[in-house]
PDB file of C-alpha atoms and ligand atoms in Angstrom:
ATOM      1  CA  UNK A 185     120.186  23.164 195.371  1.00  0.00           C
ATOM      2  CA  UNK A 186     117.275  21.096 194.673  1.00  0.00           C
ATOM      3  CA  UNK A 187     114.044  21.919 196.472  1.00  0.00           C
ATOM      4  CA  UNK A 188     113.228  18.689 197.888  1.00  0.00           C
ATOM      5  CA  UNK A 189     115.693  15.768 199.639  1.00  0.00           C
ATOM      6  CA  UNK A 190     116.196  13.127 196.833  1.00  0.00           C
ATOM      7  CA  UNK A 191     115.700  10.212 199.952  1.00  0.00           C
ATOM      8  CA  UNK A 192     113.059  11.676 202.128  1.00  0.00           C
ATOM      9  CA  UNK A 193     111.104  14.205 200.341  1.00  0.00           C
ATOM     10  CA  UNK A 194     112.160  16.904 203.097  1.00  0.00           C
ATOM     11  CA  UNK A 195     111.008  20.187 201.796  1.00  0.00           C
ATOM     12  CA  UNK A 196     114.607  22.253 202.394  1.00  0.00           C
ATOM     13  CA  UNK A 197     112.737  26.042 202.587  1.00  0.00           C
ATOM     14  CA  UNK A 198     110.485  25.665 205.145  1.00  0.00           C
ATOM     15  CA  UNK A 199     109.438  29.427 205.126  1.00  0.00           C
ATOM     16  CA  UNK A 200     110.405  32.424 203.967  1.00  0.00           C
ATOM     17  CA  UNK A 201     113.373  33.455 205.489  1.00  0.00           C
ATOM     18  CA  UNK A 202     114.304  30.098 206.843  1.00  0.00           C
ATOM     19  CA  UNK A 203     117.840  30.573 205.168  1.00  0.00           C
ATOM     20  CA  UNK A 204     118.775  33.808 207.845  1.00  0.00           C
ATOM     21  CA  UNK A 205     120.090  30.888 209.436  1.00  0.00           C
ATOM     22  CA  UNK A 206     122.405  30.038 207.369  1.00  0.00           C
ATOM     23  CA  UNK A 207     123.497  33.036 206.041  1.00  0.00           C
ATOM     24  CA  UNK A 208     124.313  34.146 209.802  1.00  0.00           C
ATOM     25  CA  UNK A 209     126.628  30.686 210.223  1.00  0.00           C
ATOM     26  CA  UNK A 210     128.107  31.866 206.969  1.00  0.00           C
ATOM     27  CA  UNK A 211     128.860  35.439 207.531  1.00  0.00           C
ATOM     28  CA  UNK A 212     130.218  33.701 211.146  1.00  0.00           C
ATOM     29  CA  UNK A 213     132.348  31.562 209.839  1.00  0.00           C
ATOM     30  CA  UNK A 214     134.210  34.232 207.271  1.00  0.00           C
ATOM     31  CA  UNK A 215     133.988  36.846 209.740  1.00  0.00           C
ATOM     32  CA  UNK A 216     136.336  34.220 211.883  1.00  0.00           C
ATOM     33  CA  UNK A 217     138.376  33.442 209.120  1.00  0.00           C
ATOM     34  CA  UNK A 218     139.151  36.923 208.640  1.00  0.00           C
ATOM     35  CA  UNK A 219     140.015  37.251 212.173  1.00  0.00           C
ATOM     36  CA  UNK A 220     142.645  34.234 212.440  1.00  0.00           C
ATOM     37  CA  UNK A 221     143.817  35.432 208.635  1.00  0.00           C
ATOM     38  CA  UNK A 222     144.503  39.172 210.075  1.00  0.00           C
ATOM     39  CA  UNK A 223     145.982  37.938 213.565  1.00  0.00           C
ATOM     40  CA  UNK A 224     147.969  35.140 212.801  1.00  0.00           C
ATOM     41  CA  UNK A 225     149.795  36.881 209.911  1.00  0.00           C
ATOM     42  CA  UNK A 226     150.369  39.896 212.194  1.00  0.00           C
ATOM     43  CA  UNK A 227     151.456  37.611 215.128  1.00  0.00           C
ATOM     44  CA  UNK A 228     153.878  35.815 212.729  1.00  0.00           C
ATOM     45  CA  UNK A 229     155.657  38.792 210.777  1.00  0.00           C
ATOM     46  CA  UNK A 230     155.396  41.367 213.462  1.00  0.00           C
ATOM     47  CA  UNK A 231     156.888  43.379 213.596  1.00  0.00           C
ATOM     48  CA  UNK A 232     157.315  43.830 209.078  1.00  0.00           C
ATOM     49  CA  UNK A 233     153.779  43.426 208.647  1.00  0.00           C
ATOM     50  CA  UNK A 234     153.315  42.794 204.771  1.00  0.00           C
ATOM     51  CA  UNK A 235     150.546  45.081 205.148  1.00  0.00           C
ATOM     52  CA  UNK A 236     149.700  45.446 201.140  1.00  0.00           C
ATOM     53  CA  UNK A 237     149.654  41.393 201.191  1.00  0.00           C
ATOM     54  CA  UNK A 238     147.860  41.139 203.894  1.00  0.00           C
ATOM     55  CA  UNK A 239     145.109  43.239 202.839  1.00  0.00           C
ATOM     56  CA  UNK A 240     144.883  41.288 199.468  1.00  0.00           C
ATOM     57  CA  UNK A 241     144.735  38.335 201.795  1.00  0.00           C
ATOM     58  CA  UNK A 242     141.554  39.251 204.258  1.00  0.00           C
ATOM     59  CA  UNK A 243     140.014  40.337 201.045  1.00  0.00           C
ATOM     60  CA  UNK A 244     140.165  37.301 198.970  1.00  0.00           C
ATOM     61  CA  UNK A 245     139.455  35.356 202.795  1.00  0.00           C
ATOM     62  CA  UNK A 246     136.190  37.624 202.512  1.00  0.00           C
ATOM     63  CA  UNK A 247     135.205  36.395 199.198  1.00  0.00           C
ATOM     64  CA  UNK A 248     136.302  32.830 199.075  1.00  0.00           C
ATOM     65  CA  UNK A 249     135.501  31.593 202.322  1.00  0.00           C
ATOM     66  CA  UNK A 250     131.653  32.303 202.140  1.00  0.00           C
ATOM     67  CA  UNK A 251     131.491  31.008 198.565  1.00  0.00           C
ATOM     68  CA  UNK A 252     133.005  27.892 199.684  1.00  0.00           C
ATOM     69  CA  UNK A 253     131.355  27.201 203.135  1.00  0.00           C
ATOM     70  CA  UNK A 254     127.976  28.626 201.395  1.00  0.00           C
ATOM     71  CA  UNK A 255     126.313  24.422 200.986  1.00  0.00           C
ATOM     72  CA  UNK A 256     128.153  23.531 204.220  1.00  0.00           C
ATOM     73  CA  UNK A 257     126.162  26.513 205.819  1.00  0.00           C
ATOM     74  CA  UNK A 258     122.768  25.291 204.349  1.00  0.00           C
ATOM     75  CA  UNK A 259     123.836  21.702 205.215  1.00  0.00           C
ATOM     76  CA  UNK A 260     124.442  22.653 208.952  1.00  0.00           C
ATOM     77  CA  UNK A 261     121.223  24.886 209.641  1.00  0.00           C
ATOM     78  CA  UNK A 262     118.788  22.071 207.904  1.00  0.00           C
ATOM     79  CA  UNK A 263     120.751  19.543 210.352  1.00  0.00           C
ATOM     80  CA  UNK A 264     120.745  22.065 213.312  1.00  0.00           C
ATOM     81  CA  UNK A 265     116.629  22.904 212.939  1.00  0.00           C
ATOM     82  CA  UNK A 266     115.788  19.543 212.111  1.00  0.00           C
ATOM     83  CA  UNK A 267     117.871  18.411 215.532  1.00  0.00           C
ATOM     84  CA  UNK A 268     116.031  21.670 217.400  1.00  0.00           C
ATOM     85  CA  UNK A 269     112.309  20.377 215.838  1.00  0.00           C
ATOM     86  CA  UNK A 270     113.382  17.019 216.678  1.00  0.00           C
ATOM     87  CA  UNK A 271     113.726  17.440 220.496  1.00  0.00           C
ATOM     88  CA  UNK A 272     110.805  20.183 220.256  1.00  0.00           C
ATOM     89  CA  UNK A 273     108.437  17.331 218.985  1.00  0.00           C
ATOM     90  CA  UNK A 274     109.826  14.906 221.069  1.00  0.00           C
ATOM     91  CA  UNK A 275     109.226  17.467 224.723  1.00  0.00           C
ATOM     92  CA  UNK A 276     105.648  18.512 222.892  1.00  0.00           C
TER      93      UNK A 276
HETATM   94 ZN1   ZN B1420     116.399  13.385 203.441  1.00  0.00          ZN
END
């Protein structure tokens, strides 16, 4: 990811730590995944749950998802805190 936008010259890492956002909508978003993966495969095969498949399922659901959502994550928290500053400045 490069440090700076390529249009506006927004510095991305405002502070240390400012990523915890991120990684939270991340670890959200998989931890959801997981949830509909587990549920909807139980809800649909019950009651011959393929339990060995499904297990190789939620695990590669752990493992892809928050690789692939990982610069949608970023994306979204610089958009959220921007929006949240925005208003901020705006009321201040
Ligand atoms: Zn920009």
């Amino acid at each position: 990811m490069r440090p700076d936008c390529p249009r506006c010259g927004l510095h991305f890492e405002r502070e240390q730590g400012y990523w915890l956002g991120a990684m939270t909508l991340n670890f959200a978003v998989t931890e959801a995944m997981f949830v509909v993966v587990l549920v909807a495969t139980m809800a649909i095969t019950w009651p011959d749950v393929p339990w060995g498949t499904l297990l190789i399922a939620v695990l590669a659901t752990n493992v892809i998802v928050p690789l692939v959502f990982y610069p949608i994550s970023k994306t979204i928290w610089v958009g959220l805190e921007r929006g949240v500053r925005s208003r901020l400045d705006f009321a201040g």
